[in-house]
Amino acid sequence: MTILDGLGFATDPLDRVSDRREDREALSTLYARGDARAILIARDMPVLRKTGAGLDALLPVSEIEALGGARAEALLGLLPRGAPVFAALLHDAAVVQESDASEGFLDRRVLVVPGRVDLKPVDLRSIVAGALVPADQASMLASAKALMHWHARRSYCSNCGQPSVVAAAGWRRECKTCGMHHFPRTDPVVIMLAVEGDDCLLGRQPRFPKRMYSALAGFVEPGETIEAAVRREIEEEAGVACGEVTYFASQPWPFPSSLMVGCFAEAKSRALTVDRTELEDARWFSREETRLLLERRHPDGLTAPIPMAIAHHLIKGWACGKVAFGSGRPRAREACDGEPAS
Ligand SMILES: [Zn+2]
C-alpha cells in the first residue's frame, strides 16, 4: 500500500524497448508473434472487446486488418512475459457515431463498430473512472490514446506543410521533403495545493461536478520552471503568494496528452482574490475538513476528486500529514497512518 494506490494511468507494465524502434526486422518478428496484441483507437476512442468477464483492451493484431487497416501504428512495448503490445489508429470509417451528448470535458459520443457487436468503443475517462479494464491496461490505453491523438493531427509537416510519414516504430514522424523530424508531445501541467498552517487551498471550476473542490492547476509555459508555474498559477487564480514548492508525484493525463505534476506550495498569505473567469470559488480547508471531503462526509455535501485523479492523492497527502517544507519532504511512496477511506 502506498499513498498513491488507485492513481489512474500510473502503472504501465510495459518495457518500452526503445532500442528496437529503428530495427525493422525485429519489429516484423514481434508483429508476427502469436501473442502480439493491439490497442485500437478510433476517433480518439479506445475500442474494447467484450469478454465473458467484462471488457479487454488487448486485441489480436489481426483485428487491425479486419477493421480496415491503420492510419498509424506504434510498438508500445513488451509485457513482462515478452508479448508485444502495439497501438493502432484506425481509419475514421471503422466506426459510426450514433449520438453525441458531450459536455465540457466529458466525451459522451456513442460510437459503434458496424457488424461487430463483440467490440465496444468507450471513452477513456469512463474506462478508468469505472475500472472497466485492469489498471495496467488503463495505463497502456493512456499511452496509446495520447500517441494516436498526436498521429491523427500530424499527418503534415508543421515546418513545410508536406505530408509526413511514421518512423521509429510509431514514436517519430519524418518529413521527406524538408527532412524535419517530429516527436510526440507531452504537455506538463502543474497541479498543486497551497498550504498555510493547518489549512490547504482548494477551488472549483464551473465545469466540475456540483460541490466538488479540487487542487488548482495550469499549464507550464515555455521558459518556466515547475516551481515558477506553481507560484504563478496560485497567484493568478487565487491571489495567494507562495514560497517554497515541493514535488509530490506525477500522473500521465491523456486528455489529450498532458503530464500532471503534483506539488505542494508554502503559502505566504491567506487573503484570497479569486479569478472568476477561471474559478467559481476557492477557499481554505482545514486538515479535518479535507478528511471529510475524501470520506464524502462533509457537512455541506462537498467532495474531493476520486482516487483515479492525482488531486485526490495530493489532498490525501495533506490530510494525513505527509507534507513538510524545509528539511522535510512529501513522501508519496509511503502509506498514510490512519489513512482516510477513499
Ligand atoms: Zn517538412
mmCIF file with all atom_site columns, C-alpha atoms in Angstrom, residues 4 6-14 134-140 252:
data_model
loop_
_atom_site.group_PDB
_atom_site.id
_atom_site.type_symbol
_atom_site.label_atom_id
_atom_site.label_alt_id
_atom_site.label_comp_id
_atom_site.label_asym_id
_atom_site.label_entity_id
_atom_site.label_seq_id
_atom_site.pdbx_PDB_ins_code
_atom_site.Cartn_x
_atom_site.Cartn_y
_atom_site.Cartn_z
_atom_site.occupancy
_atom_site.B_iso_or_equiv
_atom_site.pdbx_formal_charge
_atom_site.auth_seq_id
_atom_site.auth_comp_id
_atom_site.auth_asym_id
_atom_site.auth_atom_id
_atom_site.pdbx_PDB_model_num
ATOM 1  C CA . LEU A 1 4   ? -0.825 6.616  -4.480  1.00 0.00 ? 4   LEU A CA 1
ATOM 2  C CA . GLY A 1 6   ? -5.719 3.854  -7.135  1.00 0.00 ? 6   GLY A CA 1
ATOM 3  C CA . LEU A 1 7   ? -3.989 6.626  -9.116  1.00 0.00 ? 7   LEU A CA 1
ATOM 4  C CA . GLY A 1 8   ? -5.055 6.229  -12.754 1.00 0.00 ? 8   GLY A CA 1
ATOM 5  C CA . PHE A 1 9   ? -2.689 5.632  -15.699 1.00 0.00 ? 9   PHE A CA 1
ATOM 6  C CA . ALA A 1 10  ? 0.326  5.255  -13.380 1.00 0.00 ? 10  ALA A CA 1
ATOM 7  C CA . THR A 1 11  ? 1.008  1.503  -13.590 1.00 0.00 ? 11  THR A CA 1
ATOM 8  C CA . ASP A 1 12  ? 2.359  0.935  -17.102 1.00 0.00 ? 12  ASP A CA 1
ATOM 9  C CA . PRO A 1 13  ? 3.639  -2.682 -17.156 1.00 0.00 ? 13  PRO A CA 1
ATOM 10 C CA . LEU A 1 14  ? 5.492  -2.355 -20.478 1.00 0.00 ? 14  LEU A CA 1
ATOM 11 C CA . PRO A 1 134 ? -7.464 -3.669 -15.168 1.00 0.00 ? 134 PRO A CA 1
ATOM 12 C CA . ALA A 1 135 ? -5.260 -0.748 -14.039 1.00 0.00 ? 135 ALA A CA 1
ATOM 13 C CA . ASP A 1 136 ? -2.271 -1.869 -16.131 1.00 0.00 ? 136 ASP A CA 1
ATOM 14 C CA . GLN A 1 137 ? -4.439 -1.923 -19.281 1.00 0.00 ? 137 GLN A CA 1
ATOM 15 C CA . ALA A 1 138 ? -5.715 1.580  -18.479 1.00 0.00 ? 138 ALA A CA 1
ATOM 16 C CA . SER A 1 139 ? -2.087 2.759  -18.312 1.00 0.00 ? 139 SER A CA 1
ATOM 17 C CA . MET A 1 140 ? -1.326 1.242  -21.721 1.00 0.00 ? 140 MET A CA 1
ATOM 18 C CA . PRO A 1 252 ? 0.083  10.801 -17.243 1.00 0.00 ? 252 PRO A CA 1
#
